[in-house]
Amino acid sequence: MALMGQMMSAPLLISSIIKHAARYYGSTEIVSRRTEGDLHRYTYRDCELRARKLAQALGALGVKQGERVGTLAWNGYRHLEIYYGVSGMGAVCHTVNPRLFPEQIAYIVNHAEDGYVFFDLTFLPLVEGVAPHCPNVRGWVAMTDRAHMPAESKVPLLCYEELLDAQDGNYEWPQFDENLASSLCYTSGTTGNPKGALYSHRSTVLHSYASAMPDALGCSASDVILPVVPMFHVNAWGLPYSVPLVGAKLVLPGPKLDGASLYELFEQEKVTFSAGVPTVWLGLLQHMQANQLKFSTFRRTVIGGSAAPPAMIRALEALDVEVIHAWGMTEMSPLGTASKLLAKHHDLPDAERHKIQEKQGRVIYGVDMKIVDGEGKELPWDGKAFGDLLVRGPWIIDRYFRNDASPLVDGWFPTGDVATIDADGFMQITDRSKDVIKSGGEWISSIDIENVAAAHPAVHMAACISAYHPKWDERPLLVVVKKPGAEVSREELLQFFEGKVAKWWIPDDVAFVTEIPLTATGKMQKLRLREQFKDYKLPTA
Ligand code: ADP
């Protein structure tokens, strides 16, 4: 007979995280900028009590285990209570991205079969628009108190604080199988309909443990952590779980994500660590440069979601902020890799060290990765060969919600990204496979081109897309938004590439625009750009 280990068997449940924070870091603060306008402060002990009241309230509303409960909300303490109250009672917390088109939101709410939807007051007009198209939602809950409830609304509303006030908090978190579903996120679906990634308690707790480690996000009880990445974007990269898990002070910025508001909150609450997509840091850096500001406590940030331009990494470093470049996706909970340096890298000259930091980095334990060629044959880890990136592990998707077709290839999940891996295991994304530029059968990395362009002092934002070329099939076209008041010509910009990339990688043309469209998660929307420039005639054509 097999000899079994003789240790206690405790299921890995999301409720255990907030219980731990309340018991061992009970007086640690959670500070939130509210949609009502003010700053709200309370503690992990308060948060857990209110999450228990919410779990009771959900029971009273008839929410069953496994049922989906939607949110349309900013980063704030009530949203955090929903994360724990909903998952903790055994239902599924379904965060919906309010920046999507209303039709997509209705599609997602219906596909998920959300029984209730909780929303911040900012999104009342959105709720009034989509509610008639979501007949299965039994109630729309405004996340506010009676005094701030809208005087009138086209949709019957429930009041969040009233739901909580009706409960006494006398509630024990239920114990159940750790493999039960806990939360649901949809990919933004830039092509086709959005698809749902359904996480389990087990996958979420494992991901929280792993992502809190020093070489990943590196969260500690001595940190003050402000997730800029929204709680509706892949669970704010897991920070609402990993921050209470380590017991750090949590600062939630609400709807105010502009440079000035963020800077004020960073300084006032003594934030040490943050995380967000590159476009957010662009806004913050611009505000700081314009007003010659410095950070007093902020020392480390994670940048991910799209490639962090080297110029941005350096600008933050000049402000004494260490940048950890990270990569992941909705289907991966989301964290896969992070770019923390190895001991042998510390003495490298700056330029060489930067090259390593610019990579998306090494896997965290739990994630396994490989790159393969067109035939599925594994490619060498030499930092040069690039191919399709595949991953597997306990917090990586097995199949999409309510879709029986397996997305896996021999047990591996194809990420849709193209990457290199070097001998030390540092992975670098060269492109999303649909963004790569195929010039005469050879591939050009659009990210490399954008990184060079972003380092030009007159460039605010740059996207590199393919444009039709009769001889080469595709050639790179650089689409540029200039910094306010800055001037640069097409010729000057193209000259800037000389010596920085292979000659044949230099774009054939530059198109200056006033704005580059962004996706609902703040990434440059290259699909839209390609449509916009689909009849563009290159001067070289
Ligand atoms: P979406 O933003 O489309 O909703 P995700 O947030 O899941 O979906 O996006 C995942 C994708 O974002 C990855 O497959 C990859 O292409 C891109 N990405 C994420 N992090 C990085 C990074 N650090 N560098 C380059 N690309 C990244």
XYZ file of C-alpha atoms and ligand atoms in Angstrom:
568
model
C 0.000 0.000 0.000
C 1.182 3.543 -0.754
C 2.557 5.381 2.241
C 0.668 8.656 2.576
C 2.113 11.762 4.225
C 0.673 12.442 7.640
C 0.208 16.178 7.649
C -3.050 18.064 8.125
C -5.100 18.457 5.031
C -6.273 22.058 4.737
C -7.878 23.223 1.502
C -6.271 26.318 -0.062
C -9.198 28.725 0.133
C -9.320 32.447 -0.662
C -11.122 33.157 2.632
C -8.004 31.933 4.470
C -6.042 34.905 3.094
C -8.301 37.616 4.522
C -8.730 35.631 7.730
C -4.950 35.545 8.073
C -4.644 39.291 7.396
C -7.378 40.099 9.932
C -5.869 37.871 12.629
C -2.185 38.688 12.217
C -2.197 42.146 10.602
C -5.532 43.288 12.045
C -4.564 46.915 12.521
C -2.777 47.330 9.171
C -4.503 49.915 7.008
C -6.344 49.823 3.724
C -6.663 53.323 2.264
C -9.033 53.967 -0.646
C -9.821 56.946 -2.834
C -13.619 56.688 -3.146
C -15.836 57.585 -6.059
C -17.627 59.794 -3.512
C -14.430 61.899 -3.661
C -12.887 61.432 -0.210
C -10.190 59.122 1.189
C -11.477 56.191 3.212
C -9.331 54.346 5.761
C -9.895 51.181 7.730
C -8.044 47.979 8.653
C -7.808 44.348 7.587
C -9.885 43.503 10.666
C -12.673 45.837 9.447
C -12.389 44.476 5.913
C -12.791 40.860 6.955
C -15.817 41.626 9.150
C -17.516 43.459 6.286
C -16.623 40.646 3.837
C -18.388 38.241 6.223
C -21.438 40.519 6.323
C -21.409 40.590 2.530
C -21.270 36.784 2.409
C -24.336 36.724 4.689
C -26.082 39.314 2.501
C -25.380 37.271 -0.629
C -26.883 34.222 1.078
C -29.964 36.297 1.930
C -30.228 37.340 -1.734
C -30.254 33.666 -2.692
C -26.774 33.531 -4.241
C -25.676 29.884 -4.423
C -22.202 28.319 -4.424
C -20.786 28.408 -7.937
C -23.067 31.257 -9.012
C -21.370 34.210 -10.709
C -21.508 37.692 -9.208
C -20.287 40.509 -11.477
C -18.468 43.746 -10.628
C -17.989 46.988 -12.558
C -15.729 48.808 -10.157
C -12.480 50.699 -9.516
C -9.784 49.756 -7.020
C -11.429 50.376 -3.645
C -12.222 48.752 -0.313
C -15.772 47.735 -1.250
C -14.449 45.974 -4.345
C -11.954 44.176 -2.088
C -14.781 43.093 0.222
C -16.587 41.678 -2.826
C -13.453 39.758 -3.869
C -13.440 38.030 -0.467
C -17.158 37.945 0.366
C -18.173 36.406 -2.953
C -15.345 33.859 -3.347
C -15.258 33.187 0.387
C -18.888 32.044 0.474
C -18.251 29.770 -2.529
C -19.674 31.940 -5.312
C -17.580 33.245 -8.236
C -16.318 36.833 -8.342
C -16.558 37.988 -11.934
C -14.761 41.283 -12.545
C -15.974 42.996 -15.715
C -13.818 45.611 -17.455
C -15.964 48.785 -17.618
C -13.775 50.193 -20.401
C -15.142 47.636 -22.863
C -17.910 48.564 -25.270
C -21.412 48.237 -23.732
C -22.264 45.437 -26.207
C -19.201 43.483 -25.038
C -20.135 44.064 -21.394
C -23.662 42.757 -21.995
C -22.211 39.765 -23.860
C -19.850 38.968 -20.979
C -22.475 39.384 -18.232
C -24.855 37.112 -20.162
C -22.206 34.552 -21.056
C -21.104 34.363 -17.413
C -24.762 34.280 -16.272
C -24.103 36.786 -13.501
C -26.923 36.670 -10.923
C -26.056 40.060 -9.427
C -23.796 42.881 -10.562
C -22.127 45.292 -8.122
C -21.045 48.649 -9.568
C -19.387 51.938 -8.608
C -21.575 55.020 -9.059
C -19.342 56.229 -11.910
C -20.796 53.400 -13.973
C -24.499 54.115 -13.425
C -25.010 55.361 -17.034
C -23.256 52.216 -18.277
C -25.485 50.005 -16.088
C -28.616 51.787 -17.318
C -27.498 51.097 -20.884
C -26.653 47.411 -20.514
C -29.290 46.306 -17.943
C -32.106 45.949 -20.507
C -29.871 43.524 -22.437
C -29.088 41.394 -19.366
C -32.449 39.831 -18.421
C -30.912 37.197 -16.136
C -29.372 39.647 -13.686
C -31.603 39.575 -10.592
C -30.212 42.749 -9.066
C -27.848 45.685 -9.680
C -26.103 46.802 -6.497
C -24.767 50.379 -6.217
C -21.562 50.309 -4.158
C -22.408 53.244 -1.902
C -24.495 54.275 1.126
C -28.115 55.419 1.220
C -27.137 59.108 1.277
C -25.267 58.790 -2.034
C -27.812 56.601 -3.841
C -28.910 58.173 -7.137
C -32.188 60.075 -6.743
C -33.527 58.355 -9.805
C -32.389 55.559 -12.052
C -33.805 53.706 -15.043
C -32.910 50.416 -13.326
C -34.122 49.308 -9.873
C -31.080 49.404 -7.608
C -29.969 47.802 -4.372
C -27.773 49.750 -1.939
C -24.496 48.102 -0.888
C -24.276 49.611 2.593
C -27.889 48.729 3.324
C -27.232 45.114 2.370
C -24.330 45.039 4.835
C -26.166 46.918 7.598
C -28.825 44.225 7.631
C -26.260 41.588 8.705
C -24.468 40.937 12.021
C -21.235 39.406 10.675
C -21.791 36.288 12.764
C -20.565 33.990 10.021
C -17.937 31.269 9.658
C -16.186 31.004 6.301
C -17.311 27.668 4.832
C -14.730 24.942 4.056
C -14.964 23.218 0.695
C -12.915 21.653 -2.096
C -10.029 23.937 -3.088
C -10.630 23.063 -6.736
C -13.980 24.872 -6.790
C -14.222 27.968 -8.991
C -13.458 31.263 -7.228
C -13.279 33.998 -9.839
C -13.704 34.685 -13.516
C -11.980 37.105 -15.924
C -12.596 37.545 -19.617
C -9.827 38.324 -22.100
C -10.501 41.617 -23.799
C -11.248 39.863 -27.080
C -9.587 42.216 -29.533
C -10.439 39.511 -32.058
C -13.712 37.621 -31.746
C -15.787 37.333 -28.597
C -14.165 37.611 -25.175
C -13.284 34.294 -23.547
C -13.522 33.487 -19.838
C -10.693 32.199 -17.645
C -12.224 30.536 -14.583
C -9.789 30.431 -11.656
C -10.040 28.076 -8.685
C -9.320 28.710 -5.002
C -6.280 26.474 -5.319
C -4.885 28.184 -8.423
C -5.433 31.614 -6.867
C -3.789 30.817 -3.530
C -0.802 29.164 -5.242
C -0.452 32.141 -7.598
C -0.617 34.534 -4.632
C 2.129 32.672 -2.767
C 4.374 32.485 -5.806
C 3.854 36.033 -7.015
C 4.655 37.467 -3.569
C 8.150 35.933 -3.657
C 11.181 38.257 -3.804
C 12.089 37.458 -7.405
C 8.527 37.967 -8.592
C 6.484 40.915 -7.292
C 8.362 40.790 -3.985
C 5.684 41.888 -1.493
C 6.472 42.272 2.200
C 4.684 43.386 5.371
C 7.054 46.352 5.486
C 5.777 47.633 2.129
C 3.019 50.087 1.334
C 1.530 48.787 -1.910
C -0.552 50.706 -4.418
C -1.855 48.623 -7.328
C -2.471 51.029 -10.206
C -3.411 48.067 -12.367
C -7.202 47.893 -12.067
C -8.963 45.182 -10.084
C -10.960 44.593 -13.295
C -7.769 43.715 -15.216
C -6.849 40.103 -14.351
C -7.564 40.673 -10.636
C -5.024 43.516 -10.511
C -2.353 40.894 -11.224
C -3.297 39.075 -8.021
C -2.280 41.940 -5.695
C -5.639 42.012 -3.840
C -4.671 38.498 -2.691
C -0.882 38.699 -2.319
C -0.897 42.019 -0.410
C -3.170 40.777 2.453
C -1.288 37.455 2.309
C 1.925 39.256 3.349
C 0.092 41.809 5.498
C 1.296 44.972 3.745
C -0.588 48.277 3.881
C -2.781 48.560 0.804
C -3.559 51.826 -1.015
C -6.346 51.792 -3.620
C -6.492 54.761 -6.016
C -10.156 54.543 -7.102
C -11.010 56.266 -10.369
C -8.205 58.854 -10.217
C -5.360 57.425 -12.279
C -3.933 60.671 -13.721
C -0.316 61.591 -12.933
C -1.108 64.367 -10.430
C -3.592 62.333 -8.351
C -1.345 59.279 -8.291
C 1.704 61.314 -7.276
C -0.221 62.916 -4.425
C -1.386 59.523 -3.126
C 2.102 57.982 -3.469
C 3.567 60.771 -1.352
C 0.789 61.125 1.193
C 0.476 57.406 1.981
C 4.249 56.719 1.701
C 3.850 54.105 -1.024
C 6.949 51.918 -1.549
C 5.784 49.566 -4.284
C 3.348 49.695 -7.187
C 2.338 47.930 -10.396
C 0.800 49.019 -13.675
C 0.893 49.036 -17.476
C 3.361 51.316 -19.315
C 0.739 53.899 -20.335
C 0.059 54.721 -16.667
C 3.740 55.379 -15.944
C 3.878 57.574 -19.027
C 1.262 59.882 -17.445
C 2.947 59.887 -14.042
C 6.437 60.517 -15.462
C 5.182 63.370 -17.597
C 3.588 65.023 -14.574
C 6.765 64.598 -12.519
C 9.070 65.904 -15.235
C 6.845 68.910 -15.923
C 6.821 69.834 -12.219
C 10.365 68.639 -11.368
C 9.082 66.290 -8.664
C 10.809 63.455 -6.818
C 9.464 60.458 -4.887
C 10.203 60.295 -1.155
C 9.352 56.640 -0.462
C 8.509 54.940 -3.771
C 11.338 52.488 -4.585
C 10.079 49.644 -6.771
C 7.497 49.012 -9.435
C 6.314 46.206 -11.634
C 5.579 47.087 -15.256
C 3.757 44.587 -17.429
C 0.783 44.061 -19.693
C 2.819 45.295 -22.639
C 6.538 45.797 -23.155
C 8.129 48.407 -20.887
C 10.108 50.728 -23.175
C 13.779 50.929 -22.063
C 13.492 54.721 -21.945
C 10.773 54.354 -19.320
C 12.804 51.892 -17.244
C 15.667 54.384 -17.252
C 13.491 57.390 -16.441
C 12.137 55.577 -13.387
C 15.618 54.462 -12.379
C 16.736 58.085 -12.511
C 14.043 58.702 -9.874
C 15.508 55.850 -7.762
C 12.681 53.473 -8.652
C 13.690 49.908 -9.520
C 11.651 48.514 -12.406
C 10.674 44.848 -12.443
C 9.520 44.002 -15.923
C 6.911 41.238 -15.783
C 4.955 39.217 -18.303
C 1.762 37.241 -18.088
C -1.769 36.990 -19.377
C -5.373 36.499 -18.272
C -5.052 32.792 -19.028
C -2.121 32.645 -16.564
C -3.736 34.296 -13.505
C -1.686 36.333 -14.820
C 1.941 36.142 -13.673
C 4.467 34.094 -15.669
C 7.864 35.791 -15.551
C 9.690 38.678 -13.894
C 13.005 40.320 -14.695
C 14.883 40.320 -11.373
C 18.634 40.206 -11.915
C 20.913 37.380 -10.823
C 23.848 37.986 -8.459
C 26.333 37.822 -11.353
C 24.590 40.705 -13.121
C 25.162 43.361 -10.470
C 28.696 44.236 -11.562
C 27.843 44.497 -15.242
C 28.246 47.867 -16.977
C 24.928 49.793 -17.020
C 24.247 49.185 -20.705
C 24.555 45.394 -20.352
C 22.516 45.315 -17.177
C 19.783 47.319 -18.874
C 19.614 44.799 -21.718
C 18.761 42.095 -19.159
C 16.230 44.234 -17.286
C 14.472 44.960 -20.556
C 13.694 41.266 -20.986
C 10.454 39.935 -19.514
C 12.522 37.679 -17.282
C 12.597 34.258 -15.665
C 9.636 32.068 -14.767
C 8.456 31.926 -11.191
C 8.259 28.451 -9.681
C 5.050 26.823 -10.835
C 5.303 27.996 -14.431
C 7.112 25.952 -17.070
C 7.819 27.451 -20.513
C 9.294 26.577 -23.897
C 9.658 28.101 -27.339
C 8.961 26.079 -30.484
C 9.307 26.490 -34.230
C 6.524 26.170 -36.831
C 6.641 22.357 -36.570
C 6.381 22.371 -32.782
C 10.076 21.466 -32.309
C 11.634 22.998 -29.203
C 14.110 25.825 -29.943
C 17.433 26.413 -28.143
C 17.805 28.845 -25.236
C 20.460 31.038 -26.844
C 18.731 34.413 -26.628
C 18.575 34.490 -30.436
C 16.244 31.776 -31.737
C 12.663 32.960 -31.482
C 9.436 31.032 -31.725
C 5.981 30.473 -30.271
C 5.938 30.597 -26.481
C 4.063 27.809 -24.643
C 3.445 27.459 -20.913
C 1.995 25.043 -18.385
C 1.416 24.965 -14.646
C -1.165 24.894 -11.844
C -2.442 28.463 -12.442
C -2.565 28.243 -16.228
C -5.825 27.714 -18.077
C -6.917 24.216 -19.047
C -10.020 25.309 -20.990
C -12.156 28.415 -21.382
C -15.391 28.896 -19.455
C -18.371 27.219 -21.144
C -16.298 26.113 -24.120
C -15.430 22.439 -24.541
C -12.674 22.741 -27.147
C -9.265 22.416 -25.507
C -6.878 25.258 -26.346
C -3.879 23.095 -25.327
C -1.207 21.581 -27.577
C 0.205 18.377 -26.026
C -0.665 19.668 -22.577
C 0.883 23.125 -23.143
C -0.985 26.425 -23.483
C 0.066 28.417 -26.598
C 0.358 32.039 -25.456
C 0.169 33.672 -28.894
C 3.428 35.454 -28.058
C 6.725 35.067 -29.896
C 9.827 35.034 -27.712
C 13.503 34.215 -27.208
C 14.953 32.575 -24.082
C 18.625 33.033 -23.129
C 20.988 30.595 -21.426
C 20.050 31.962 -17.976
C 16.354 31.410 -18.692
C 15.512 35.091 -19.296
C 12.615 35.203 -21.741
C 12.080 38.155 -24.065
C 8.886 38.786 -25.977
C 9.664 39.915 -29.509
C 6.011 40.246 -30.475
C 2.481 39.025 -30.271
C 2.342 36.587 -33.160
C -0.328 38.683 -34.857
C 1.762 41.883 -34.566
C 5.036 40.548 -35.936
C 6.110 42.151 -39.244
C 7.004 39.652 -41.961
C 9.332 41.341 -44.398
C 10.365 39.084 -47.294
C 9.805 36.007 -45.134
C 11.999 37.365 -42.298
C 10.525 38.607 -39.026
C 10.913 42.087 -37.615
C 10.072 42.685 -33.947
C 7.620 45.566 -33.664
C 8.470 45.903 -29.958
C 12.174 46.489 -30.710
C 11.289 49.253 -33.165
C 8.882 50.870 -30.696
C 11.499 50.738 -27.934
C 13.998 52.661 -30.064
C 11.397 55.235 -31.089
C 10.235 55.721 -27.473
C 13.792 56.749 -26.539
C 13.656 59.793 -28.872
C 13.100 62.927 -26.794
C 10.291 64.220 -29.038
C 8.288 60.978 -28.980
C 5.392 60.533 -26.564
C 4.108 57.198 -27.893
C 5.060 55.018 -30.866
C 3.515 51.958 -32.457
C 5.093 49.931 -35.216
C 2.742 48.099 -37.583
C 3.108 46.323 -40.886
C 2.133 48.102 -44.092
C 1.684 46.415 -47.447
C 4.732 46.352 -49.720
C 4.596 44.860 -53.246
C 8.095 43.365 -53.061
C 8.564 42.489 -49.370
C 4.922 41.760 -48.593
C 5.127 43.695 -45.319
C 7.351 46.556 -44.206
C 7.362 48.429 -40.879
C 5.458 51.696 -40.592
C 6.055 53.777 -37.480
C 3.019 55.600 -36.094
C 4.032 58.385 -33.714
C 2.413 60.779 -31.250
C 4.779 63.678 -30.519
C 5.240 65.163 -27.043
C 3.314 68.406 -26.604
C 5.348 71.242 -28.119
C 8.088 68.933 -29.454
C 9.132 68.842 -33.116
C 10.798 66.101 -35.105
C 10.721 65.295 -38.813
C 10.241 61.930 -40.509
C 13.883 62.006 -41.691
C 15.264 62.839 -38.231
C 13.310 60.021 -36.646
C 14.388 57.456 -39.217
C 18.015 58.580 -38.830
C 17.681 57.975 -35.088
C 17.412 54.242 -35.871
C 20.822 54.106 -37.634
C 23.156 51.821 -35.694
C 20.433 50.865 -33.210
C 18.764 48.111 -35.253
C 19.676 46.144 -38.396
C 19.393 48.359 -41.473
C 16.556 46.331 -42.973
C 14.547 46.730 -39.730
C 14.411 50.537 -40.034
C 10.796 51.554 -40.778
C 9.979 52.598 -44.338
C 7.939 55.568 -43.193
C 6.639 57.558 -40.237
C 3.019 58.650 -39.826
C 2.430 61.383 -37.238
C -0.943 61.170 -35.492
C -2.547 63.016 -32.568
C -3.557 59.851 -30.758
C -2.937 56.097 -30.720
C -6.070 54.124 -29.772
C -5.736 52.121 -26.539
C -7.454 48.862 -25.590
C -9.636 48.470 -22.506
C -6.511 47.380 -20.625
C -4.427 50.372 -21.725
C -2.425 48.738 -24.494
C -1.820 50.203 -27.944
C -4.556 48.870 -30.170
C -2.522 47.769 -33.153
C -5.423 45.961 -34.774
C -7.301 49.256 -35.048
C -4.148 51.000 -36.306
C -3.653 48.348 -38.977
C -7.246 48.898 -40.120
C -6.716 52.659 -40.097
C -3.572 52.322 -42.258
C -4.662 49.396 -44.407
C -4.562 51.421 -47.663
C -1.399 53.290 -46.700
C 1.036 53.687 -49.580
C 4.639 53.442 -48.430
C 7.048 55.788 -50.281
C 9.227 52.709 -50.915
C 6.399 50.710 -52.524
P -5.728 41.727 -22.792
O -4.906 42.904 -22.382
O -5.718 41.465 -24.266
O -7.022 41.622 -22.115
P -3.948 40.147 -21.250
O -3.824 41.212 -20.239
O -4.177 38.765 -20.821
O -5.072 40.434 -22.244
O -2.726 40.261 -22.232
C -1.735 39.303 -22.301
C -0.755 39.670 -23.378
O -0.149 40.932 -23.113
C 0.403 38.723 -23.483
O 0.071 37.578 -24.212
C 1.448 39.580 -24.177
O 1.247 39.639 -25.579
C 1.178 40.946 -23.625
N 2.113 41.256 -22.539
C 1.905 41.144 -21.217
N 2.981 41.545 -20.521
C 3.920 41.904 -21.428
C 5.268 42.403 -21.363
N 5.876 42.644 -20.207
N 5.914 42.646 -22.528
C 5.319 42.428 -23.714
N 4.065 41.969 -23.846
C 3.368 41.712 -22.727
